[in-house]
Structure formats: C-alpha cells, structure tokens
PDB file of C-alpha atoms (C1' of nucleotides) in Angstrom:
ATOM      1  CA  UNK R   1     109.546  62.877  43.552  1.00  0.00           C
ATOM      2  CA  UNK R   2     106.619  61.214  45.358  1.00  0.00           C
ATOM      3  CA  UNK R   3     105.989  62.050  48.655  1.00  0.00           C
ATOM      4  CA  UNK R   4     103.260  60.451  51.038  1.00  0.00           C
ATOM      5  CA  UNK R   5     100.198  63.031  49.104  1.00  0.00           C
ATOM      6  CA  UNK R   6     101.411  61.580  45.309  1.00  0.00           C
ATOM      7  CA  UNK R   7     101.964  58.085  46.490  1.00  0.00           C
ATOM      8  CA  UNK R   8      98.359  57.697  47.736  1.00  0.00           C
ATOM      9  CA  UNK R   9      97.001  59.705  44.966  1.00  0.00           C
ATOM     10  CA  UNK R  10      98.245  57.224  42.641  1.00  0.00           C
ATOM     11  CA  UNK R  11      96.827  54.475  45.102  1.00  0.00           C
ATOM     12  CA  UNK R  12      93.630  56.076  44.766  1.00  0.00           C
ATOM     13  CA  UNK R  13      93.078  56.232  40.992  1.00  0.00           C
ATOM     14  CA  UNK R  14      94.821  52.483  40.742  1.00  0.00           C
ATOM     15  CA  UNK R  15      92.111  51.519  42.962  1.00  0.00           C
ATOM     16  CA  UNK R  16      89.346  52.057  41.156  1.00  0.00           C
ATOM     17  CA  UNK R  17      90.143  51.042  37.578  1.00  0.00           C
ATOM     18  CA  UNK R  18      92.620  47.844  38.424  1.00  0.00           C
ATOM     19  CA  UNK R  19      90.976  45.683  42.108  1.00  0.00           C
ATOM     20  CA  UNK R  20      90.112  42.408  41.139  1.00  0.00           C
ATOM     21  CA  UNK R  21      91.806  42.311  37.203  1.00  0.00           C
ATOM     22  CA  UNK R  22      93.386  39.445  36.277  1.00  0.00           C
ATOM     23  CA  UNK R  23      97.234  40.532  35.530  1.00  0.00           C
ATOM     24  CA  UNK R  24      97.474  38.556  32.395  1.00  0.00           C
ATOM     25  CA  UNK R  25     101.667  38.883  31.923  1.00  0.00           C
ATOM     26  CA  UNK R  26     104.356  41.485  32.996  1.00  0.00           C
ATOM     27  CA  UNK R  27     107.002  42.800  30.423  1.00  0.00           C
ATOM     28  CA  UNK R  28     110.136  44.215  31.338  1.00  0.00           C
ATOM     29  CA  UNK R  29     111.718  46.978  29.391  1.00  0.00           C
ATOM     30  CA  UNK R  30     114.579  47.711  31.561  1.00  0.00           C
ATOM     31  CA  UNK R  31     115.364  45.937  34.366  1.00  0.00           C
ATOM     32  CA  UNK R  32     118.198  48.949  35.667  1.00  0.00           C
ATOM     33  CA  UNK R  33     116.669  50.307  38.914  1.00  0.00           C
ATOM     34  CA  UNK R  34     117.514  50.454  42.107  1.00  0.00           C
ATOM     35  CA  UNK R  35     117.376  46.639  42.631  1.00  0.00           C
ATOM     36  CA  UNK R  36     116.695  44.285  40.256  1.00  0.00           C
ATOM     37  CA  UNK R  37     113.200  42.968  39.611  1.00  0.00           C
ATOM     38  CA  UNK R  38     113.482  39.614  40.972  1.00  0.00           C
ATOM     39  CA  UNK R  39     113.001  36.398  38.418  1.00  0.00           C
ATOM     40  CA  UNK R  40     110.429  35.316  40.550  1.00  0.00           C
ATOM     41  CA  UNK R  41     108.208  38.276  39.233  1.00  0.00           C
ATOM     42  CA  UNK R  42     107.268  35.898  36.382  1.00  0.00           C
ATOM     43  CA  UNK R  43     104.743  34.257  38.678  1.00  0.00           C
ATOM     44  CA  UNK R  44     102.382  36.869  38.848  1.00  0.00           C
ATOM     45  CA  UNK R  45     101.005  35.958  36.068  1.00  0.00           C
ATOM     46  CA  UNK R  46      97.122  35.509  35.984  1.00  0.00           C
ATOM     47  CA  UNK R  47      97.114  36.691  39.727  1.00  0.00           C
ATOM     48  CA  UNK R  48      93.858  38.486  40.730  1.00  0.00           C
ATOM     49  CA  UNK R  49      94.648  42.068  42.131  1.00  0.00           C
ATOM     50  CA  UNK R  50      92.587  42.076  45.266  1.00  0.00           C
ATOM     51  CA  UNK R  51      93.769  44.909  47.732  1.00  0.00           C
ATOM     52  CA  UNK R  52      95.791  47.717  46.841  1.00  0.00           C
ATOM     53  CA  UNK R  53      97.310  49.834  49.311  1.00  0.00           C
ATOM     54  CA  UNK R  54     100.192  52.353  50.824  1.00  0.00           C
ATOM     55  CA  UNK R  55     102.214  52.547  53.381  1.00  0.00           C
ATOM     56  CA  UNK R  56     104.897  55.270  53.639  1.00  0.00           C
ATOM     57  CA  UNK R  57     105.942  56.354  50.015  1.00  0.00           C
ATOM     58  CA  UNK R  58     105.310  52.210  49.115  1.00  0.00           C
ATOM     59  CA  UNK R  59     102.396  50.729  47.139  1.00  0.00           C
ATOM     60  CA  UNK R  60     101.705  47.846  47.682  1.00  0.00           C
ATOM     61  CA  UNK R  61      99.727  45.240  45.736  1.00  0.00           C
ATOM     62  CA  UNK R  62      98.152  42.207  46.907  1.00  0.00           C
ATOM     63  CA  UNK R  63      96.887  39.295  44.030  1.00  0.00           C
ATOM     64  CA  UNK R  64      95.953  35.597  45.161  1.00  0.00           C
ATOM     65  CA  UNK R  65      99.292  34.240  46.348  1.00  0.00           C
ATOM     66  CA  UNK R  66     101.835  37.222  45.695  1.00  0.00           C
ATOM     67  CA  UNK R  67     103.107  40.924  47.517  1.00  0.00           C
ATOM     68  CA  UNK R  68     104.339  43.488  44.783  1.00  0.00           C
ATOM     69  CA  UNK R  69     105.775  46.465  46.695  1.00  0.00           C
ATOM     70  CA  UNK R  70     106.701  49.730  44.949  1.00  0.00           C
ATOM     71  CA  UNK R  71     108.746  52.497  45.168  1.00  0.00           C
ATOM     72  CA  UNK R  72     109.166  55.282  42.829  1.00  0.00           C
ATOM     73  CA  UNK R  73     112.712  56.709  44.255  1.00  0.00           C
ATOM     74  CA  UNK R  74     112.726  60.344  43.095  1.00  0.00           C
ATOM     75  CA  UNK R  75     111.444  59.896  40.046  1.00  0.00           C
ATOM     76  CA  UNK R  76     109.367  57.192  39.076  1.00  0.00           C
ATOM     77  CA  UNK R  77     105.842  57.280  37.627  1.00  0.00           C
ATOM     78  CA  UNK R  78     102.785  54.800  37.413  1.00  0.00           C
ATOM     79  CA  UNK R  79     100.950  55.468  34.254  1.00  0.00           C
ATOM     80  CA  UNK R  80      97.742  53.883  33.314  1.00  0.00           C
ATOM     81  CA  UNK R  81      97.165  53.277  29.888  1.00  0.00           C
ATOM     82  CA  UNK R  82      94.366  51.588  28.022  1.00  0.00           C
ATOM     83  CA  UNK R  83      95.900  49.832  25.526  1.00  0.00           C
ATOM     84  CA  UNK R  84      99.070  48.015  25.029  1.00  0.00           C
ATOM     85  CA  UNK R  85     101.447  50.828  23.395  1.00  0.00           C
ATOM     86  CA  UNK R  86     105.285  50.732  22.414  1.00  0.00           C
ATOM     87  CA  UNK R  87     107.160  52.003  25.546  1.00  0.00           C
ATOM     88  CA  UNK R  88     109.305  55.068  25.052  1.00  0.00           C
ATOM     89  CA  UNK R  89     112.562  56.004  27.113  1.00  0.00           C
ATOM     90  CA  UNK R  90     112.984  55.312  30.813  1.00  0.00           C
ATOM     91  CA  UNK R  91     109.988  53.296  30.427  1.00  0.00           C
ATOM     92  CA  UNK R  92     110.821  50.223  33.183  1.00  0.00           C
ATOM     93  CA  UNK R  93     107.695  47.781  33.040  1.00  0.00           C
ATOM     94  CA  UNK R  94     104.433  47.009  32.287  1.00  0.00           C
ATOM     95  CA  UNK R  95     101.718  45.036  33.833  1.00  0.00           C
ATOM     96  CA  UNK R  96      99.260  43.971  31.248  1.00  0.00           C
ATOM     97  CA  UNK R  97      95.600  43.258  32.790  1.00  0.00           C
ATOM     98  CA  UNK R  98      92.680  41.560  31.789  1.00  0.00           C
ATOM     99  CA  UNK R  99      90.599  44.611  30.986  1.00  0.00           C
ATOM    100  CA  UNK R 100      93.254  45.544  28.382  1.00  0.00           C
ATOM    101  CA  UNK R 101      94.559  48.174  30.746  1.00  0.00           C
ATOM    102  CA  UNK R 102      98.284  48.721  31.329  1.00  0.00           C
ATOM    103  CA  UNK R 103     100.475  49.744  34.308  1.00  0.00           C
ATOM    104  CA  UNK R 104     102.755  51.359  32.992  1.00  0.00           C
ATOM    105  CA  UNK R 105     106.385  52.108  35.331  1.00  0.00           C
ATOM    106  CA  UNK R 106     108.190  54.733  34.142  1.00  0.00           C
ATOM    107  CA  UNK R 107     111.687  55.964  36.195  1.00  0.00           C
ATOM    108  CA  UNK R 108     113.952  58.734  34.951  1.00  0.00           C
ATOM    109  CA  UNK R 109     116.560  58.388  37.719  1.00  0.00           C
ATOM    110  CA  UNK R 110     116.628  54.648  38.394  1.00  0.00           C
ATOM    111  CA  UNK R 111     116.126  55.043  42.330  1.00  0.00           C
ATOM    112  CA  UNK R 112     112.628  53.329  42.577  1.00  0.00           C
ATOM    113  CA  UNK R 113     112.253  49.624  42.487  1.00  0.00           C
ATOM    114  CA  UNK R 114     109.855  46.414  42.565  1.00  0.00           C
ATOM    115  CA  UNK R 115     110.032  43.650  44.383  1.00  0.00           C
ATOM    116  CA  UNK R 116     107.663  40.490  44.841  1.00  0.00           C
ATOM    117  CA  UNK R 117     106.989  38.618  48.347  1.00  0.00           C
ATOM    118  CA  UNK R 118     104.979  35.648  48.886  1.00  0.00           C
ATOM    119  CA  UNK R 119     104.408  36.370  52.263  1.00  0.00           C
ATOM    120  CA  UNK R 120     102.847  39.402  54.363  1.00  0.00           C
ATOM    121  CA  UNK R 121     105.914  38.659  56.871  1.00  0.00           C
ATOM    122  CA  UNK R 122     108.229  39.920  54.667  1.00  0.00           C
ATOM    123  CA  UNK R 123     106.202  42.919  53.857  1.00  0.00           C
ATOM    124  CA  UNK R 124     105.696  43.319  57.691  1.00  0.00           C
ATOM    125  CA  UNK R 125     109.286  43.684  58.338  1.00  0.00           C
ATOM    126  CA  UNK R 126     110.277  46.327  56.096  1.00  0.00           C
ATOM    127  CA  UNK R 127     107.344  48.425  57.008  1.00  0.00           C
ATOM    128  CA  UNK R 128     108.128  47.410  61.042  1.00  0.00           C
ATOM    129  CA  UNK R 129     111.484  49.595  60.403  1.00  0.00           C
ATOM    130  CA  UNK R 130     109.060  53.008  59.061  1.00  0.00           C
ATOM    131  CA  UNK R 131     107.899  55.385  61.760  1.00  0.00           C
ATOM    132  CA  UNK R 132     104.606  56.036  62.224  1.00  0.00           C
ATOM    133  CA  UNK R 133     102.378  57.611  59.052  1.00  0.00           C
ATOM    134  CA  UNK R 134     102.169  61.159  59.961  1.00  0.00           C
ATOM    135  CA  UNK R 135      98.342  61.233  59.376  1.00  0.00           C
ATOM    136  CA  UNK R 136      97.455  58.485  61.375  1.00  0.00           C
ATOM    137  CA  UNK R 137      96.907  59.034  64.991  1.00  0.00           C
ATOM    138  CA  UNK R 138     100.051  57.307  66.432  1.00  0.00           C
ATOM    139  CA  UNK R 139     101.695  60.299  65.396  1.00  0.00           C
ATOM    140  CA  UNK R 140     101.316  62.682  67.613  1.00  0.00           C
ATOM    141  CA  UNK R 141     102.852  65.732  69.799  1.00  0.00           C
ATOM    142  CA  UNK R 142     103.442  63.061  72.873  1.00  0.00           C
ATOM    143  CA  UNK R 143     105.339  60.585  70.073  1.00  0.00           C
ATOM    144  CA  UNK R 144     107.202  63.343  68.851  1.00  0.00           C
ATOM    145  CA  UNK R 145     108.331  65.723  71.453  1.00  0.00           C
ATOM    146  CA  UNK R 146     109.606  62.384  73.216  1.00  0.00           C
ATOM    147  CA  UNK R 147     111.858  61.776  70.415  1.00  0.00           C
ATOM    148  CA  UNK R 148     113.083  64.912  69.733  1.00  0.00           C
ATOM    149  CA  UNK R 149     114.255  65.589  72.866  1.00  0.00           C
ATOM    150  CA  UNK R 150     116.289  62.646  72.661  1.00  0.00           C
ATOM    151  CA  UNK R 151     118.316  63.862  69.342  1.00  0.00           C
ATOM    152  CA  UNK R 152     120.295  66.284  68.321  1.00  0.00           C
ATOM    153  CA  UNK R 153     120.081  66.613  64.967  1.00  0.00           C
ATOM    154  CA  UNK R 154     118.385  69.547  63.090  1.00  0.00           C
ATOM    155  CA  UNK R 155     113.912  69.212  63.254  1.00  0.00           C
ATOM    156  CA  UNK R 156     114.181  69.278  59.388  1.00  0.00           C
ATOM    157  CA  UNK R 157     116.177  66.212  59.466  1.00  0.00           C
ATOM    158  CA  UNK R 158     114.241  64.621  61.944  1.00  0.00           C
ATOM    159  CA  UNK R 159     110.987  65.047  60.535  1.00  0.00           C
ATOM    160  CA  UNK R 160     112.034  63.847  56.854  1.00  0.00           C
ATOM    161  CA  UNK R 161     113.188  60.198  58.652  1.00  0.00           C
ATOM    162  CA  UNK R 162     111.786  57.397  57.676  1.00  0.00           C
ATOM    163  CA  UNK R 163     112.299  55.828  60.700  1.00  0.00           C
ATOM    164  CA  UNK R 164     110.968  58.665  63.131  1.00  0.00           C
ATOM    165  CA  UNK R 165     108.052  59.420  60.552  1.00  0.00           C
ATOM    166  CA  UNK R 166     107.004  57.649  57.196  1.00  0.00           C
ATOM    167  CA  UNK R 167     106.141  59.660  54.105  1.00  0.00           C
ATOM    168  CA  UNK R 168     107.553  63.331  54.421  1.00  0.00           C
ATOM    169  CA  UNK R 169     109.904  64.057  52.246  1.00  0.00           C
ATOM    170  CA  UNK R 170     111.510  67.699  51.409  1.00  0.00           C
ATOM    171  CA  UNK R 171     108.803  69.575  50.109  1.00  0.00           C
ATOM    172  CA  UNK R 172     106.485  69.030  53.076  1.00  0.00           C
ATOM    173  CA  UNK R 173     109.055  69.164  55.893  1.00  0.00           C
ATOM    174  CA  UNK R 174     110.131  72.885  54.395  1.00  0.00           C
ATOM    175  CA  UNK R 175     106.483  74.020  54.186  1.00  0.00           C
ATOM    176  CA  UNK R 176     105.450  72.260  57.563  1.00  0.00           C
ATOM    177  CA  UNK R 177     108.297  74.173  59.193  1.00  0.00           C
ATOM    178  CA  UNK R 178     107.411  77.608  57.354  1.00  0.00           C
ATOM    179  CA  UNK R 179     103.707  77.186  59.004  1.00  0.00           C
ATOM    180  CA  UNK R 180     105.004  76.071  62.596  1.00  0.00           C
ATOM    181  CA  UNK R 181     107.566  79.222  62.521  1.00  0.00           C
ATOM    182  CA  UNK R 182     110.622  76.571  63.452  1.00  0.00           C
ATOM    183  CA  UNK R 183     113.857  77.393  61.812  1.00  0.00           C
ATOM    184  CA  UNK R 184     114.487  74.231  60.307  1.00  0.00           C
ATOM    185  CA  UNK R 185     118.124  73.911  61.479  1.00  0.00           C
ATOM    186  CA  UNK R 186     116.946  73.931  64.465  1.00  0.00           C
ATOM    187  CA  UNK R 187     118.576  71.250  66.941  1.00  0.00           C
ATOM    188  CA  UNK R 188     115.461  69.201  67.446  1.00  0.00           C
ATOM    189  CA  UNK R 189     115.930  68.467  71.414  1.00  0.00           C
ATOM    190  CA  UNK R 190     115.478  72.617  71.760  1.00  0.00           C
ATOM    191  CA  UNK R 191     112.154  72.727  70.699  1.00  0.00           C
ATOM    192  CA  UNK R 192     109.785  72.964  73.411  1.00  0.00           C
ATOM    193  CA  UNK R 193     106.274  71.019  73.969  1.00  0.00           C
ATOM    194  CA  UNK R 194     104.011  73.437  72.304  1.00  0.00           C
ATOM    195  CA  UNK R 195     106.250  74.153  69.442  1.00  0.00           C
ATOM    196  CA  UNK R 196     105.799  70.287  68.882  1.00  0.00           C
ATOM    197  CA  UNK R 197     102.284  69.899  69.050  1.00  0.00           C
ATOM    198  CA  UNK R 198     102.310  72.827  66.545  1.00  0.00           C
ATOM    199  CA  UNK R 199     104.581  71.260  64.237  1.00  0.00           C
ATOM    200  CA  UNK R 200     102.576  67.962  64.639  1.00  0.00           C
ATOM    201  CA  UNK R 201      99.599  69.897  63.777  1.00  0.00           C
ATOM    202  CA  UNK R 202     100.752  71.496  60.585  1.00  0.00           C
ATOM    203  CA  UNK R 203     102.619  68.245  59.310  1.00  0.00           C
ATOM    204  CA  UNK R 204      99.132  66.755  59.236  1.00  0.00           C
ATOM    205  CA  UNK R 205      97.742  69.839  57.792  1.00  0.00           C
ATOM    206  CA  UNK R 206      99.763  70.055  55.040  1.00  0.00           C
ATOM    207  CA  UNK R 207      99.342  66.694  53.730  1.00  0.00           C
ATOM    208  CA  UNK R 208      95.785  66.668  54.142  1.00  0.00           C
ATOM    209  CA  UNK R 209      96.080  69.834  51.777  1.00  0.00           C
ATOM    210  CA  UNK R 210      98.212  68.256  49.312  1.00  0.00           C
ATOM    211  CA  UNK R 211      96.152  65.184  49.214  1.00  0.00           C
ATOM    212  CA  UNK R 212      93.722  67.178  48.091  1.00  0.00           C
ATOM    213  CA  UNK R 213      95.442  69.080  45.547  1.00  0.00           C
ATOM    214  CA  UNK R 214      96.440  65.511  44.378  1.00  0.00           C
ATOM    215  CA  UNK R 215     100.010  66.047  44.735  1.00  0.00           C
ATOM    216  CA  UNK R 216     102.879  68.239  44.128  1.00  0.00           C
ATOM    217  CA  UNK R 217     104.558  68.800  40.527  1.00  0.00           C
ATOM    218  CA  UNK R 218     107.854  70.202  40.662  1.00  0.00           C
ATOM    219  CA  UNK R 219     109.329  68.480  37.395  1.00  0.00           C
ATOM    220  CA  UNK R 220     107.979  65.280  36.334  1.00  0.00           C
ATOM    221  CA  UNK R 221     105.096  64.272  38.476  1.00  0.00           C
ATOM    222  CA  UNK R 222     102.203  62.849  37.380  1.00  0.00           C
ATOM    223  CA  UNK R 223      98.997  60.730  38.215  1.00  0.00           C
ATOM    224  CA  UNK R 224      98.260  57.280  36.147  1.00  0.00           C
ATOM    225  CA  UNK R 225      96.105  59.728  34.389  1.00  0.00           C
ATOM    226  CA  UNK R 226      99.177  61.633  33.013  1.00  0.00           C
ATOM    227  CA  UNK R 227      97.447  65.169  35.228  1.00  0.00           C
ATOM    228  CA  UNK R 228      99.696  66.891  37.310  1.00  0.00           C
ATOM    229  CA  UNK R 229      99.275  67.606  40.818  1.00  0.00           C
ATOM    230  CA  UNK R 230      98.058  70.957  41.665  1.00  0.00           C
ATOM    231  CA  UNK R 231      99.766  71.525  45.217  1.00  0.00           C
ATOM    232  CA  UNK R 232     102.844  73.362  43.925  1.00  0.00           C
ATOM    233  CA  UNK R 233     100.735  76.462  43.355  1.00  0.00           C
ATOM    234  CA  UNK R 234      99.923  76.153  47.393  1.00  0.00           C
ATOM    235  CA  UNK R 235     103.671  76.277  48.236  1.00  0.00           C
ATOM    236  CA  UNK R 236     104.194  79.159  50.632  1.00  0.00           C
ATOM    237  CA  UNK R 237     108.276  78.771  51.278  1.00  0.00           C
ATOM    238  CA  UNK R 238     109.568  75.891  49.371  1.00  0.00           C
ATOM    239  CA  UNK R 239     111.763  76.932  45.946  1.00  0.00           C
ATOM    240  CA  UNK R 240     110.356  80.410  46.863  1.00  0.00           C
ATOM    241  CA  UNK R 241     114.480  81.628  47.554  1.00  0.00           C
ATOM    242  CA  UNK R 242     114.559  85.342  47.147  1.00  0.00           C
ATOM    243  CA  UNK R 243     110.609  86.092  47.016  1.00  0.00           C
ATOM    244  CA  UNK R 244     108.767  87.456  50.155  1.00  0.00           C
ATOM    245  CA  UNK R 245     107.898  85.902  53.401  1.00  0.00           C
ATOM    246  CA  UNK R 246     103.780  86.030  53.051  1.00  0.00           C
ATOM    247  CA  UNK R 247     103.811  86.803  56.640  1.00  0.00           C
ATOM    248  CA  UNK R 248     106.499  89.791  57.252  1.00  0.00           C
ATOM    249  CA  UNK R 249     107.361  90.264  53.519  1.00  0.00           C
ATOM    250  CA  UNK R 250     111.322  89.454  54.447  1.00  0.00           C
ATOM    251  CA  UNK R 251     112.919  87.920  52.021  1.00  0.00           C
ATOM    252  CA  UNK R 252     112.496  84.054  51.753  1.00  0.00           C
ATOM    253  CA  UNK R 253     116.327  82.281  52.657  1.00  0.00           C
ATOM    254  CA  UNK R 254     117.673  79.309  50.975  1.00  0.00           C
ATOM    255  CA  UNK R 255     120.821  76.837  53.009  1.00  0.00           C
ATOM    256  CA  UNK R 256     122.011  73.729  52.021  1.00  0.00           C
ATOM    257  CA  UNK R 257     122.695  71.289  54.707  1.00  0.00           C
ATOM    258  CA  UNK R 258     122.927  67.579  54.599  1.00  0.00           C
ATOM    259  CA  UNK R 259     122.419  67.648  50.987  1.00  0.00           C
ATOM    260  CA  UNK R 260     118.905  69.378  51.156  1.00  0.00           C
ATOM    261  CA  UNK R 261     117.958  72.801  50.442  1.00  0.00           C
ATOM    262  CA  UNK R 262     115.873  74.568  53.391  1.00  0.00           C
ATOM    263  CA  UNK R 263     113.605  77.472  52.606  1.00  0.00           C
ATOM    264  CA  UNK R 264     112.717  79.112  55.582  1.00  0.00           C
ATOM    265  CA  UNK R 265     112.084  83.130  56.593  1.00  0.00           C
ATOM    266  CA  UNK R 266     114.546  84.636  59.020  1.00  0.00           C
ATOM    267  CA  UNK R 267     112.267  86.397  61.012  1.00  0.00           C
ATOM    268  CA  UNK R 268     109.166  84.350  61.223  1.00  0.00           C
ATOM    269  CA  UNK R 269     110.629  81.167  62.175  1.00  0.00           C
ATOM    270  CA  UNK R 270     112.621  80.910  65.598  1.00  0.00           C
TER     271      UNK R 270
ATOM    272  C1'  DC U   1     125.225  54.941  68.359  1.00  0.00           C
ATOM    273  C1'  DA U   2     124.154  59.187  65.954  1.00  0.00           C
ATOM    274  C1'  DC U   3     124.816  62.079  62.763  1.00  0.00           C
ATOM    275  C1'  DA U   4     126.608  64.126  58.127  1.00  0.00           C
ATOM    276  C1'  DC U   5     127.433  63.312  53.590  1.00  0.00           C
ATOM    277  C1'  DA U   6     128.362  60.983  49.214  1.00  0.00           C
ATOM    278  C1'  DA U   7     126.522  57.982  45.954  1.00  0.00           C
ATOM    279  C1'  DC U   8     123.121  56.021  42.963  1.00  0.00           C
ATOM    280  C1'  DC U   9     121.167  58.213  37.668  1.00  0.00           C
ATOM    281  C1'  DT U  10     119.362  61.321  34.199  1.00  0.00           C
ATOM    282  C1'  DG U  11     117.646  65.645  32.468  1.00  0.00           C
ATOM    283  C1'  DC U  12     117.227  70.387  32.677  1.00  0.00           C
ATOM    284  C1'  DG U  13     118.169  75.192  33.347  1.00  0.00           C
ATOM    285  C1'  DA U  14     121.575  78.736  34.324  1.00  0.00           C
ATOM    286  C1'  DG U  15     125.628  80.858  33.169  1.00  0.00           C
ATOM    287  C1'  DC U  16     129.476  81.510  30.389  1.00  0.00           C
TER     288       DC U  16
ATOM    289  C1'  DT L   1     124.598  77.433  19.858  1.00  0.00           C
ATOM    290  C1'  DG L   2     126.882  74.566  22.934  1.00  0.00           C
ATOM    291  C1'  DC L   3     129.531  73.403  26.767  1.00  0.00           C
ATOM    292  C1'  DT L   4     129.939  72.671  31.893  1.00  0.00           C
ATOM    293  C1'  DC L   5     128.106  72.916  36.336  1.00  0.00           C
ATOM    294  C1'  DG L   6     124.824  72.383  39.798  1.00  0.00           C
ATOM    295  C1'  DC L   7     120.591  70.809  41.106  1.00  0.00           C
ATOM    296  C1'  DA L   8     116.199  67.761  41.784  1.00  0.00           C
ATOM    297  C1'  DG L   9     110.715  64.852  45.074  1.00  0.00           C
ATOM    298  C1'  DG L  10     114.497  59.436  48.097  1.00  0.00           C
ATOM    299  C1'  DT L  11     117.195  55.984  50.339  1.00  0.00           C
ATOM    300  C1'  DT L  12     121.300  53.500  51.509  1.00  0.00           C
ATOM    301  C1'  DG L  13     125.893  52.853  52.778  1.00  0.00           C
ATOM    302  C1'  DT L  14     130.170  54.729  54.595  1.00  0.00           C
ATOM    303  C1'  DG L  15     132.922  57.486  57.445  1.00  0.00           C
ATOM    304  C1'  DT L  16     133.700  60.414  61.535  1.00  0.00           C
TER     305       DT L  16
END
DNA sequence: CACACAACCTGCGAGC
DNA sequence: TGCTCGCAGGTTGTGT
C-alpha cells in the first residue's frame, strides 16, 4: 500500500494529536507480521512521544529512551481512535496514550512490522542502506543520470529501488514515467541527460501532488482518520489498461515484468 | 555483482 | 451461488 505521499500523510496527522503523550501500555493482538515485535517492546511503557518522523516508507517514533520504527508492508494501516475499543480482524496492536487516544495497527497481509531500538545508531544504519528521498534535494538529475548509466536494468525498476531512491513504489514510478514519456522497460543506461532531469522533475512532481491529495486509495488505504486519500482520481496511466492515452488517445498498455504491472502508452513514451 | 523472480499473506473481483 | 484463479501499494532472499 503506502508509498512515500501516505506514509507522511499519516506522519502528519500523528503529529499533531500524539507529540509529547505519555504511551501509557501497548497491547498486542497478533504478533504474526513480518518480524516479530520484539519482547523488549514492553519497555515503552510511560515513554513520552517527543519527535515523530519519516524516512522512506518508515515512521519513526522517538519517546525518552526508545526508537519505534514502522512499516506498513503493502497493507498495513495506522488508525487513530479515541477510545479504547475491542479490536476486530487483522487488527495487530495498539498503543494506548495518556490522552485516552489509541494507535491503532491494523495489517491485512502481514508484510509490515515494528521494531524497537534504543539507540539512533541502529536506526542510522538501516536508513544508511535507503537512497536518497526523492523530494529532498540530494536527488537530483546529476545523482541519477550517474547511476543509471551505470545499470542495466529497466528505469521502472530502477526508480522503485530502495537503495537508488527511497519511497516510490509502483503507483508513482508508472505515473512518473507516463509524464516523462519514458517507456518504462526501458534499459535505464539508454536514457539520455535530459530525459533524466525530466524524469527527476516529474518524480518530484508527482509526489508533491499526491501529498497533497493525501495519498492514494487503491483498496484499503486510509489515514488515522479512517478518510481515504484522494490521489487515485489524479491517476493519468496507472490501472488505466485499455482506456485512452490523455495525450494521443491510444490505447493505455498493460506488461508484467518482474512481478509488476507497467501502464504505459505506446506512442507517447519512447 | 547485478539482475529477475518467487515468496511472504489475505481478500477481492473476474470468469466459469 | 460458489468455486478457482490471478492479482494487489513492499521487501527480502534465492537462483542464474
């Protein structure tokens, strides 16, 4: 699910209603995910939240002594609720706070996980192995043309690597493709400077665009307010197989490579 | 090393 | 109606 736009949407709205609450206890509900909560969670309780922030498609959560990073896999959710209520299915855990407010985990598919640190070290070296954030300004056409000329692989690929850039996933590598008029099997090492700078460009565009929209909802995303994002009614190529190109009114394409499906118009993008 | 692909898990929609 | 199949926003591990 979450991409960089939903991730710091939720950041947002869990900014203003939870910095500086006491987290009075955590329950678990199911303990399945991608890795297991660690015991050591327990000691979070009465921790002050004092900073909350994201990196990538993490959150992360600083209290007093403690480091709670989250991710939501494909299809996790952060709810905030006001008072303590019974958790329903695929509910994962709950952090009770002071204020009688809950956050609330919720995870269809398993693939998102918590984990506690006690030290920003730790937290530094799993974020030292993410790219650059596409909106910051260390990503830029001179970062990426560099690397892409150095690979092979296909520019969709490329772009949706954590390790070349944090925080685009899918969605926004189709539609930031669609606007640069790449073909997104394109072998990355043939695109040329400008096309780059272009694609660099409309990356940033696009998430500026769905960070104002609040996010994309394709199934089950949704803010800790339960709203759904309003960027999927933006979408000019992805899931739009079979419908027209906006710009030569071909007919949209849909390929599956590497496990993803591309959207992409035939004629528009080179 | 660099890339492609399966696997992790569940729910949903399409098609029969 | 109900079954099976394929598919989904992400990441990691394995194999070529």
């Amino acid at each position: 699910m979450p991409e960089l736009p939903e991730v710091e949407t939720i950041k947002k709205e869990l900014k203003k209603n939870c910095l500086k609450k006491q987290i009075n206890k955590i329950i678990i509900y199911n303990n399945k995910l991608k890795y297991i909560i660690p015991k050591k969670i327990k000691k979070i309780k009465k921790q002050i939240i004092l900073k909350i922030k994201r990196f990538s498609k993490f959150l992360i959560i600083k209290t007093n002594k403690y480091y709670l990073l989250i991710h939501l896999g494909m299809s996790g959710n952060i709810l905030l609720i006001n008072k303590i209520k019974k958790n329903t299915k695929h509910d994962h855990w709950d952090l009770i706070l002071n204020n009688k407010k809950v956050i609330r985990y919720n995870d269809i598919r398993k693939f998102g996980y918590l984990l506690i640190f006690n030290s920003k070290k730790k937290i530094k070296k799993i974020i030292s192995k993410l790219g650059p954030e596409p909106l910051k300004k260390t990503f830029n056409s001179k970062y990426l043309y560099k690397i892409t000329k150095k690979k092979k692989r296909c520019i969709h690929n490329l772009i949706m690597d954590n390790k070349i850039i944090s925080g685009i996933g899918n969605i926004y590598a189709n539609e930031s493709l669609y606007l640069s008029k790449i073909k997104p099997y394109r072998k990355s090492n043939s695109l040329s400077y400008q096309e780059t700078k272009t694609l660099v460009t409309n990356i940033k565009l696009i998430l500026k665009q769905a960070l104002f929209y609040k996010g994309t909802t394709i199934r089950n995303y949704k803010n800790i307010n339960n709203n759904y994002g309003f960027f999927q009614n933006k979408l000019l190529v992805y899931q739009k197989f079979g419908q027209q190109c906006l710009f030569c009114k071909k007919t949209i394409q849909k390929i599956k490579k590497y496990g993803r499906n591309l959207y992409f118009c035939k004629k528009c993008q080179k």
